[in-house]
Coordinates of C-alpha atoms (C1' of nucleotides) in Angstrom, one line a residue:
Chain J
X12 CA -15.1 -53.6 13.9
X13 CA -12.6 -55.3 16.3
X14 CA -10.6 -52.0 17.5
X15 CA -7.4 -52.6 18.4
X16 CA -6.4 -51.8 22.2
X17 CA -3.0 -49.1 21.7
X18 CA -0.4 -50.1 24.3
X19 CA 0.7 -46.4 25.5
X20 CA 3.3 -45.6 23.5
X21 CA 0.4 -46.4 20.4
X22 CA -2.0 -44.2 22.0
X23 CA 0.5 -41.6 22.5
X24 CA 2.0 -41.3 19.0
X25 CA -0.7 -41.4 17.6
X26 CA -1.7 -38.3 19.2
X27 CA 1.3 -36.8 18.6
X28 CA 1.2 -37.2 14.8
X29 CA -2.9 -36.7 14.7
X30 CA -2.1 -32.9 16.2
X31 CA 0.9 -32.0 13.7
X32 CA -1.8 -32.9 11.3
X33 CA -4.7 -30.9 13.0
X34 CA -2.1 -28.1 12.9
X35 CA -1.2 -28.3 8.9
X36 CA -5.1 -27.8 8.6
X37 CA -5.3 -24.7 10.9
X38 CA -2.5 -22.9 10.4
X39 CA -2.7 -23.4 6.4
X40 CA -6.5 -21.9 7.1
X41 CA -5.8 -19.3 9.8
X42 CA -2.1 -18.8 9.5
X43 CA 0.3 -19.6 12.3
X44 CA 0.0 -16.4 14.4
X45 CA -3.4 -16.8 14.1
X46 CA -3.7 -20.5 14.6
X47 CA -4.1 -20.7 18.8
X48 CA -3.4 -24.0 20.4
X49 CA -7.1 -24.7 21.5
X50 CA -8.4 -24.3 17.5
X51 CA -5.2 -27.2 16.8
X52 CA -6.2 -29.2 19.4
X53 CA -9.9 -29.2 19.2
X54 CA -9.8 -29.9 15.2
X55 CA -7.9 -33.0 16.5
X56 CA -10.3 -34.1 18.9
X57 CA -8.4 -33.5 21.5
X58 CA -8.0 -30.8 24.8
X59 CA -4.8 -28.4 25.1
X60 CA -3.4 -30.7 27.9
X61 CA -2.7 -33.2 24.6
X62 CA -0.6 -30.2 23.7
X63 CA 1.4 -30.0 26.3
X64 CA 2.0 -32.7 27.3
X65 CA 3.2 -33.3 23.5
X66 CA 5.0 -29.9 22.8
X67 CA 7.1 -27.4 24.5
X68 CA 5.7 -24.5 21.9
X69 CA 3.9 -23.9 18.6
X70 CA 7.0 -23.5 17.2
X71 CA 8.7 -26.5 18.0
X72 CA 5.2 -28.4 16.8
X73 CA 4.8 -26.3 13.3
X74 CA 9.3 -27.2 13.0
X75 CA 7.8 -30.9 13.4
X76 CA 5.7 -31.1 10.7
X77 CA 8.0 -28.6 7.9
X78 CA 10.7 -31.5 9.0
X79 CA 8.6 -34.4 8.2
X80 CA 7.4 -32.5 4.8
X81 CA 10.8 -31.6 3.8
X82 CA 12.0 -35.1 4.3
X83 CA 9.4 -36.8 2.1
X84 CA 9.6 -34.2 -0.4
X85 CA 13.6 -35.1 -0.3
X86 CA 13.1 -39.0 -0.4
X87 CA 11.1 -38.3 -3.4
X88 CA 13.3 -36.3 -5.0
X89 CA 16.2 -39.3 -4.6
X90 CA 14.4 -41.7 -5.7
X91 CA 13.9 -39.8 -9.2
X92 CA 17.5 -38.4 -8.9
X93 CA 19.6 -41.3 -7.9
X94 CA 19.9 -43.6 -10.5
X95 CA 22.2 -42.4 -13.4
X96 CA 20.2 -41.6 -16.5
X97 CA 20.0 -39.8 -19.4
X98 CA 19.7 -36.0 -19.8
X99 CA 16.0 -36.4 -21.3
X100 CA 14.6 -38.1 -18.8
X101 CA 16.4 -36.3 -15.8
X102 CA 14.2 -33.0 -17.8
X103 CA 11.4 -35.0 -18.0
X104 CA 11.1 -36.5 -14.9
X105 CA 11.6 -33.3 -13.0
X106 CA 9.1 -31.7 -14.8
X107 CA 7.1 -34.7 -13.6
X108 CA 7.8 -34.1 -10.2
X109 CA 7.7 -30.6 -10.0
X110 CA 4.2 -30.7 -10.8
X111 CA 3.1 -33.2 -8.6
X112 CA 4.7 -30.7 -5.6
X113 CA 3.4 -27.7 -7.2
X114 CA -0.5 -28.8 -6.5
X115 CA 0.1 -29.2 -3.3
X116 CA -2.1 -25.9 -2.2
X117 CA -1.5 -26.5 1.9
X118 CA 1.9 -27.6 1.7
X119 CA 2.9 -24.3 0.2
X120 CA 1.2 -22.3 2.5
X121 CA 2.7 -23.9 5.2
X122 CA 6.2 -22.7 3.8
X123 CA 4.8 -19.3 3.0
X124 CA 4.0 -19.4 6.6
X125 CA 7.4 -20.4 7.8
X126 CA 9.1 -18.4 5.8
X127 CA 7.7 -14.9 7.3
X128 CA 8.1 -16.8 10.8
X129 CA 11.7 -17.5 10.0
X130 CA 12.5 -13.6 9.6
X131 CA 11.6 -12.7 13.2
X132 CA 12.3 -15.9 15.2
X133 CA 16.1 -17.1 15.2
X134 CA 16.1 -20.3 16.5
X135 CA 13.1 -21.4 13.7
X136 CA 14.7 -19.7 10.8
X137 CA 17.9 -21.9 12.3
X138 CA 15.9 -24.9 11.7
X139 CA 14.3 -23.6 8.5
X140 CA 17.8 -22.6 7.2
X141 CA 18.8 -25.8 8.2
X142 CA 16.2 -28.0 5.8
X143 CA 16.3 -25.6 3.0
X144 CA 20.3 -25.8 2.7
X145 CA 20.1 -29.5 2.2
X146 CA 17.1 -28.6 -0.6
X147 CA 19.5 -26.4 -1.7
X148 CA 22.5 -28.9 -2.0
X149 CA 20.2 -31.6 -3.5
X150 CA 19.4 -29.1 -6.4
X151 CA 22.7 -28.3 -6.8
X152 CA 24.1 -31.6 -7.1
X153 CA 21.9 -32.3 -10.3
X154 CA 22.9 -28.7 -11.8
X155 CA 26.4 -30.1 -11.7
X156 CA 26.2 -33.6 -12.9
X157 CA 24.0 -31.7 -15.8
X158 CA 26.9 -29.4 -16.6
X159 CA 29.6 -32.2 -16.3
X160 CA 27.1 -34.4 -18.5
X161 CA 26.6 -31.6 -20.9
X162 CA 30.4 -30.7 -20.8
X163 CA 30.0 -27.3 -20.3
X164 CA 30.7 -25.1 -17.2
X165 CA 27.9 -23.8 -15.1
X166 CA 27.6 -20.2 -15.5
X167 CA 27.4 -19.9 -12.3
X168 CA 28.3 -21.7 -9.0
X169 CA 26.1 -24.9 -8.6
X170 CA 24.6 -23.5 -5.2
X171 CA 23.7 -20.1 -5.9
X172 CA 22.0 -21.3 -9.2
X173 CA 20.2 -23.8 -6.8
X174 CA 19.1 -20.5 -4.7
X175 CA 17.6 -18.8 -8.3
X176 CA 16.1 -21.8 -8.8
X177 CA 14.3 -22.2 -5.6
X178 CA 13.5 -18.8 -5.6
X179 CA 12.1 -18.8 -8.8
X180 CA 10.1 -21.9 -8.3
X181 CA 8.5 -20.4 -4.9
X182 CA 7.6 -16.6 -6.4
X183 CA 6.2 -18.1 -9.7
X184 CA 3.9 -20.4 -7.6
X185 CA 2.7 -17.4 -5.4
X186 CA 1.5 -15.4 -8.2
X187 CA 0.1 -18.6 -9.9
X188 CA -1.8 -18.9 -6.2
X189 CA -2.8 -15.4 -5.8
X190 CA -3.4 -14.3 -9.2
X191 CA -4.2 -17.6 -11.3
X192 CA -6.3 -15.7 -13.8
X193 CA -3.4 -13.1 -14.6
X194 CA -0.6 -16.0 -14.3
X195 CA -2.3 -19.4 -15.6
X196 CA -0.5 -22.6 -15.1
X197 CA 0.3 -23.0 -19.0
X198 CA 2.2 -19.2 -18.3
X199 CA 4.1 -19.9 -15.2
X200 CA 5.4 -23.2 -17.2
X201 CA 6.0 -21.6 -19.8
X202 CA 7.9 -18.6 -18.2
X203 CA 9.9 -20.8 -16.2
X204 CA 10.3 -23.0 -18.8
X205 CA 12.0 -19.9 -21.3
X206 CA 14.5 -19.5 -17.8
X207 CA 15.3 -22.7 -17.5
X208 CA 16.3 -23.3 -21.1
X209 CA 18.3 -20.2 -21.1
X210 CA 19.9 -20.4 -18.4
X211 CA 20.9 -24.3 -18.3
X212 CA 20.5 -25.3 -22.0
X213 CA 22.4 -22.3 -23.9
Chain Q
X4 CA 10.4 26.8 19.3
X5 CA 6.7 28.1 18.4
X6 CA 5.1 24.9 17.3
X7 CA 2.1 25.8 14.9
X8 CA -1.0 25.7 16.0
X9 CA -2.5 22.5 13.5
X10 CA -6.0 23.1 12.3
X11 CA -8.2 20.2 12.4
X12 CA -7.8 18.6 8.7
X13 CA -4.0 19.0 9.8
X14 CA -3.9 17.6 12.8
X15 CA -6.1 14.7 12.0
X16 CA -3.4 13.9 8.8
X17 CA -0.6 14.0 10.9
X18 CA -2.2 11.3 13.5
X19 CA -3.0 9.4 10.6
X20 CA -0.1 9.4 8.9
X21 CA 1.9 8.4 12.5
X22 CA 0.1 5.2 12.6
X23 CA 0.9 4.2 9.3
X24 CA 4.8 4.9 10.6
X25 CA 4.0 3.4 13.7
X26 CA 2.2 0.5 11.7
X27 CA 5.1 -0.3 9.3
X28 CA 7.3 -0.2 12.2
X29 CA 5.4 -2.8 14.5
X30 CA 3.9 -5.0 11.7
X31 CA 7.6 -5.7 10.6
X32 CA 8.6 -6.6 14.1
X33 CA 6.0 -9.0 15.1
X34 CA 4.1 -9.6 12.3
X35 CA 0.8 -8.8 11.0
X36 CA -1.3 -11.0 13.1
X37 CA 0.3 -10.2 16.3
X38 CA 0.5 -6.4 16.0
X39 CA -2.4 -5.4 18.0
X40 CA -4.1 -1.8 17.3
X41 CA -2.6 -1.4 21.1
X42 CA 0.7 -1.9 19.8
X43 CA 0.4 0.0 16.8
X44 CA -1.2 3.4 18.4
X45 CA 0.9 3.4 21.3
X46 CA 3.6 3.2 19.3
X47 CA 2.5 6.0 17.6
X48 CA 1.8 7.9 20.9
X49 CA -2.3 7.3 20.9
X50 CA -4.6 5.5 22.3
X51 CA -6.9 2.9 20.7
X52 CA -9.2 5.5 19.9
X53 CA -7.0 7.4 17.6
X54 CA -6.9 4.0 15.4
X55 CA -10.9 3.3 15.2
X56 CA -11.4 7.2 14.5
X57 CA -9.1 7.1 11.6
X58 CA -9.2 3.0 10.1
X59 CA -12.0 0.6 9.9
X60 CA -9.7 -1.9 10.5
X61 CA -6.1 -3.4 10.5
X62 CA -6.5 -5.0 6.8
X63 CA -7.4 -1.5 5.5
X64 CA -4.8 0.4 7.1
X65 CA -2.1 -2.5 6.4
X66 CA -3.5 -2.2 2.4
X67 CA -3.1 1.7 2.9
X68 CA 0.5 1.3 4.1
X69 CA 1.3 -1.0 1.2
X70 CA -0.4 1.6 -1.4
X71 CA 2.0 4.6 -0.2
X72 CA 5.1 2.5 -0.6
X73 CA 4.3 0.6 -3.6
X74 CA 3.1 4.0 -5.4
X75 CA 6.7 5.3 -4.1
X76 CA 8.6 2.7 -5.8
X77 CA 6.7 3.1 -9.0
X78 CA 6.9 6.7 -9.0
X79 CA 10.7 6.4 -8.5
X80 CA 11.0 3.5 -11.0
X81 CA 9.0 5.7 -13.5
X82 CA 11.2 8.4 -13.0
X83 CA 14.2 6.3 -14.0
X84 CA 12.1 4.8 -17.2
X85 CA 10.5 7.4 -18.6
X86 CA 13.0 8.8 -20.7
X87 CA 14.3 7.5 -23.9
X88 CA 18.0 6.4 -23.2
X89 CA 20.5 3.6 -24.3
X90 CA 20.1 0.1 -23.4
X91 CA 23.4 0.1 -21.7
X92 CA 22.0 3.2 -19.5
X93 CA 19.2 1.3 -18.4
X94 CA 20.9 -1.8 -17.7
X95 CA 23.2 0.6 -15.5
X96 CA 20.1 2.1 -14.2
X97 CA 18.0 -0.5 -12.9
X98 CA 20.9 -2.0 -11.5
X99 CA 21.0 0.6 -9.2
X100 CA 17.6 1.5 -8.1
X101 CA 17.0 -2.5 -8.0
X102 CA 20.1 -2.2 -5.1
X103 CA 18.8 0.9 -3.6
X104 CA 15.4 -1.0 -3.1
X105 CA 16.9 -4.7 -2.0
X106 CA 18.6 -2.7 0.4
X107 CA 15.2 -1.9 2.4
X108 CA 14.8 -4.5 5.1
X109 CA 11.4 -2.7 6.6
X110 CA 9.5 -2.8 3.5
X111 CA 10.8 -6.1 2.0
X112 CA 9.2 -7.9 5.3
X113 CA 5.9 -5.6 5.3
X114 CA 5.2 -7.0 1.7
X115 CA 6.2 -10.5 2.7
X116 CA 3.5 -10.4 5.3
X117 CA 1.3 -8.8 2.9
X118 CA 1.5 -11.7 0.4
X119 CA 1.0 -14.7 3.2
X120 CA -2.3 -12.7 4.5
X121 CA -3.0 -12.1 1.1
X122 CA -3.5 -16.2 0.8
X123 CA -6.5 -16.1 2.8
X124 CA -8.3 -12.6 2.7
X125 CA -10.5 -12.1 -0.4
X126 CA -10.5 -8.3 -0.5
X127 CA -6.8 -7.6 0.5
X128 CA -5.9 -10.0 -1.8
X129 CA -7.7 -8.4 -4.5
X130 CA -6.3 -4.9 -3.5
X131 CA -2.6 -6.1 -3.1
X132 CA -3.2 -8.1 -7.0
X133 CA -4.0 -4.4 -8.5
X134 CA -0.7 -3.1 -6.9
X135 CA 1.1 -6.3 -8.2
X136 CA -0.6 -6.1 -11.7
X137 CA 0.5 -2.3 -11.9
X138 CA 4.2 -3.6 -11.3
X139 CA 3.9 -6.4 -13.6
X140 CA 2.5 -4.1 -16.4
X141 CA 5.7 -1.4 -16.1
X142 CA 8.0 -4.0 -15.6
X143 CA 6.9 -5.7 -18.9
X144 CA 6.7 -2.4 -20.7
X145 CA 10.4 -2.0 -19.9
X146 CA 10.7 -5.7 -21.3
X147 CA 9.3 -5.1 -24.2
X148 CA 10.9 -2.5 -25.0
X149 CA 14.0 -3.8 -24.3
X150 CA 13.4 -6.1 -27.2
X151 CA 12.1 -3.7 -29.7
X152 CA 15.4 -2.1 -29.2
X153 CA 17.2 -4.9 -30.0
X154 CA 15.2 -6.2 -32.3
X155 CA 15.0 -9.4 -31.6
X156 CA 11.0 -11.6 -29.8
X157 CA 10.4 -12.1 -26.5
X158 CA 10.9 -15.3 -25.7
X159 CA 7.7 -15.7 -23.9
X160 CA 4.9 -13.3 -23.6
X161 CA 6.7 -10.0 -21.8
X162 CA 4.0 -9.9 -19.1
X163 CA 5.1 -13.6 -17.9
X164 CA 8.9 -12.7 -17.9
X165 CA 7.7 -9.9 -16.0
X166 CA 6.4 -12.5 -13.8
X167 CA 8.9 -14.3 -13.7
X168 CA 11.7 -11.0 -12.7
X169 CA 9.4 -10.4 -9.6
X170 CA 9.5 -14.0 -8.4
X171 CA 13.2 -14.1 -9.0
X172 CA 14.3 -11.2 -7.1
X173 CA 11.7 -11.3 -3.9
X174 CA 13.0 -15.1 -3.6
X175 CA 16.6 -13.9 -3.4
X176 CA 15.4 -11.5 -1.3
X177 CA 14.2 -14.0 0.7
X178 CA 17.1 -16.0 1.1
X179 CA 19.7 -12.8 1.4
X180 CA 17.4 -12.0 4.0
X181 CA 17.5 -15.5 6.4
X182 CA 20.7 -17.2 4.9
X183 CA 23.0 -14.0 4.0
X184 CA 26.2 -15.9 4.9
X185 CA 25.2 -19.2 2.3
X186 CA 24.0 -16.4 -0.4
X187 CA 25.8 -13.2 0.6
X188 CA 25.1 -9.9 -1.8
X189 CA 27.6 -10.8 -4.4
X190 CA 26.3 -14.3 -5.0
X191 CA 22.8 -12.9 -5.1
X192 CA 23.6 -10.2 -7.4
X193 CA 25.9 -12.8 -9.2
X194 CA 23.1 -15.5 -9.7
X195 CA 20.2 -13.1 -10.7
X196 CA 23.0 -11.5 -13.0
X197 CA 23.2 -15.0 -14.7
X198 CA 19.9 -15.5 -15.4
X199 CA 18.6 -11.9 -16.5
X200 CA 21.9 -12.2 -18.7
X201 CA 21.3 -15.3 -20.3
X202 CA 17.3 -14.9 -20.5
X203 CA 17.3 -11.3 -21.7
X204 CA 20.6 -10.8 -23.7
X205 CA 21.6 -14.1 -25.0
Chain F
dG16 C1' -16.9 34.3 23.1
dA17 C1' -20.7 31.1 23.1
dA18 C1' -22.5 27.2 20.8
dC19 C1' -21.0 23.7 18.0
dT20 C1' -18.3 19.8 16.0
dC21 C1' -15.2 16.3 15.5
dT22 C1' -10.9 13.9 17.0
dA23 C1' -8.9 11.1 20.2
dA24 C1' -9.1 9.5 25.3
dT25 C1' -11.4 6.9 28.5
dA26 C1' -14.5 3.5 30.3
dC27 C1' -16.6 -0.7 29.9
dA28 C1' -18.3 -5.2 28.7
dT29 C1' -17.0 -9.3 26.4
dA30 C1' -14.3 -12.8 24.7
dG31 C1' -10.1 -15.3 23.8
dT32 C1' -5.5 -17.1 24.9
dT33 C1' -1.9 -18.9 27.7
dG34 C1' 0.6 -22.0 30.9
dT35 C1' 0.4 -24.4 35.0
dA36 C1' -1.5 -27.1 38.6
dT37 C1' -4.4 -30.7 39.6
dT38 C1' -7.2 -34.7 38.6
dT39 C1' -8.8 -38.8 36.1
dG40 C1' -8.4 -43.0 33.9
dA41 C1' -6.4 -46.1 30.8
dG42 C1' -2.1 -48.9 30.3
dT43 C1' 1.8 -51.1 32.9
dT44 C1' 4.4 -53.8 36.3
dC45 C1' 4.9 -56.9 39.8
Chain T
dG2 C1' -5.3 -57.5 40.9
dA3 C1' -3.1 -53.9 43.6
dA4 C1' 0.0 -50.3 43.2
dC5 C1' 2.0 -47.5 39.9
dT6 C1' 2.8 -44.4 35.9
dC7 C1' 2.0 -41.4 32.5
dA8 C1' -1.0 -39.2 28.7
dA9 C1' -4.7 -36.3 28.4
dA10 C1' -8.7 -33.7 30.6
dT11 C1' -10.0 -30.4 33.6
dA12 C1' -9.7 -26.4 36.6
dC13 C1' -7.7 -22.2 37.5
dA14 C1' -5.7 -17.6 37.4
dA15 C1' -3.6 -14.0 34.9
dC16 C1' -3.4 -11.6 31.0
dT17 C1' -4.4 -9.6 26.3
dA18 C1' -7.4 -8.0 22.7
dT19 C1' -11.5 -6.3 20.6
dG20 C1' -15.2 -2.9 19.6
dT21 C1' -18.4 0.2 21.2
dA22 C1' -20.3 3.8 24.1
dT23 C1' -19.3 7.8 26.3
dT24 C1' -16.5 11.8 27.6
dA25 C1' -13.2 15.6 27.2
dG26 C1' -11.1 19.0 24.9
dA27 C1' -9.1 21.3 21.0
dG28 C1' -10.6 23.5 16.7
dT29 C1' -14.5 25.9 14.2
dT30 C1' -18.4 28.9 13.2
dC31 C1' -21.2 32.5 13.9

DNA sequence: GAACTCTAATACATAGTTGTATTTGAGTTC
DNA sequence: GAACTCAAATACAACTATGTATTAGAGTTC
C-alpha cells in the first residue's frame, strides 16, 4: 500500500490531467456553459485555485481534452488505415471501428458541445476547425486510395465527400442518441450503409 | 401617428410574442445556457416580470420558439409538396426551398442549441423528438413517393433515408457554417448533390 | 366613473460564479 | 536542514442570476 511520493512535476500533472477528466464528466452532464469551474474542480477533488493555477480559461481546458480525444481517435484510425490491404477488409475494418467510436455516449456529447461552442467563439472554432480538417484529410485520403484501387473516379472531390461523410456519421448518431426507439442501431446502419454503397460502391 | 389603443388579450400577445423575438435573437448570440431571462426581456424592452407572467420557464419558452419556426417550415414545405407535379419539378423545387432555408443563419444555430440541450432534458427532448418525427414523416412521404413514381423500392425503409437527408444536410450545415472557406456553398451543394443523386436516382 | 382584474414593474432575499490576492505546505536546492 | 519555490487552498470582493412577493397602472366591468 506503499504510495509513491510524486516529485512536483508528478503531483502537478497529475492534476492537470485528473481535471480535464473531471471536466469530460461535467460538462458531458451539465453541458459546457452550464459546467462552472467549482462543479469541475470539486468532482476532481480538488479547489478552483487547482484551476488556475492549471488553466487560463474553460475554454482553453475543454480545447485540452477535444485535442487529446481527437488524437487517440486519429492514432486509431492509422493504425487500421496504414497498412496497404485489400478493399474487403479496409470495409470491414472500418465498420469495426466505426462502431467501437460510435458507443462512445460522452465522447460525442463532448463534440456536440464543441460544436455549438465553435459557432460563437472564434478562437475555439479556430482550434476545432483546426482538428476536424486533419479528420477531414484522413477520411479523404482513404476515399482516394478506394477510388484509385477501384479504378474509378470519385464522383466527387475526395475532401468534400469526406465532409458528407462526417456529416452524415455525426447527424445519424444524434438521432440514434435522441430518438433510439424511432432510429435503432440496426436502422441507422442500415441507412448509412444504403449511402455508403451508393455513393462509393456504384 | 395614432397608435391604437391595445386591449388586454392584445397587448399581452404582443409582449409575448417580443420575447420570443427577443429570445431567438439572444439565445443565438450567446447560447441557450447563458441567455439569462434579464437578457432576453430587456432585450425585448421588459423587465423580468414580463418573462415569469407570460413563461414558466426558459425550456418552455425556448420549446415554444422552436414550435413556431418548425411549424413555418413545414407549412412552407407543405405548400411546395402538396400538389401533384413532375419529378423533375420537385427536384427543381426542393432545391430551392432547401437554399432558401440553408440560408437562415438565426434559426440553423437556435435548433443546434436545441438538439445539445435536448441531450440532457427529458421533456424538451421529448417535445423537440415530435417536431423531428413530424419532419421525418413528410420528408419520407416525399421519398416514397418519389419512388412510386419511378417505380422502382426504396432501398431501405423511406423513414430511415429520411433519417438519413436530415443528418446529411444539418451536418453540412454545420461545417458551411464554421469552415465556409474548406467547404464553401458550391462544394456543399456539390457533395450533398452527389449523394442524393447517387442514393435516390441511380 | 368606481370597483375590479390582470399584466408587467419593482423590491427583495438568496444563492451561485468569477478572478485575484494571499497563505499554506509539500517538494526542491544548496 | 535552512532557505526557497511553486502548486493548490483559502480568503475576499464584486458581480450576476433566480424566483417570489408586492406594487402600480393600464384595461375591463358594471
Amino acid at each position: 500500500m506503499a504510495r509513491k511520493r510524486l516529485t512536483r512535476e508528478e503531483s502537478r500533472d497529475q492534476t492537470h490531467q485528473r481535471l480535464l477528466e473531471a471536466a469530460a464528466l461535467v460538462i458531458a452532464k451539465k453541458g459546457f456553459a452550464a459546467a462552472s469551474v467549482e462543479d469541475i474542480t470539486a468532482q476532481a477533488g480538488y479547489t478552483r485555485g487547482a484551476f488556475y493555477s492549471n488553466f487560463k480559461s474553460k475554454a482553453e481546458l475543454f480545447i485540452e481534452l477535444l485535442s487529446q480525444d481527437h488524437q487517440c481517435v486519429r492514432q486509431d484510425l492509422h493504425q487500421i488505415l496504414d497498412a496497404p490491404q485489400s478493399l474487403e477488409a479496409i470495409e470491414e475494418q472500418i465498420t469495426q471501428y466505426y462502431l467501437r467510436v460510435y458507443r462512445d455516449e460522452k465522447n460525442f456529447i463532448l463534440w456536440a458541445e464543441a460544436r455549438v461552442l465553435a459557432l460563437r467563439d472564434a478562437k475555439f472554432r479556430a482550434k476545432l476547425n483546426a482538428y476536424c480538417l486533419e479528420k477531414r484529410d484522413d477520411i479523404a485520403d482513404v476515399i482516394e486510395r478506394f477510388y484509385q484501387m477501384r479504378g474509378s473516379k470519385p464522383p466527387a472531390p475526395p475532401k468534400d465527400l469526406a465532409f458528407s461523410t462526417m456529416a452524415l456519421i455525426d447527424g445519424m448518431r444524434f438521432f440514434n442518441e435522441t430518438i433510439p426507439k424511432e432510429l435503432p442501431d440496426e436502422a441507422a446502419q442500415n441507412a448509412l450503409g444504403v449511402i455508403f454503397t451508393s455513393t462509393f460502391f456504384k
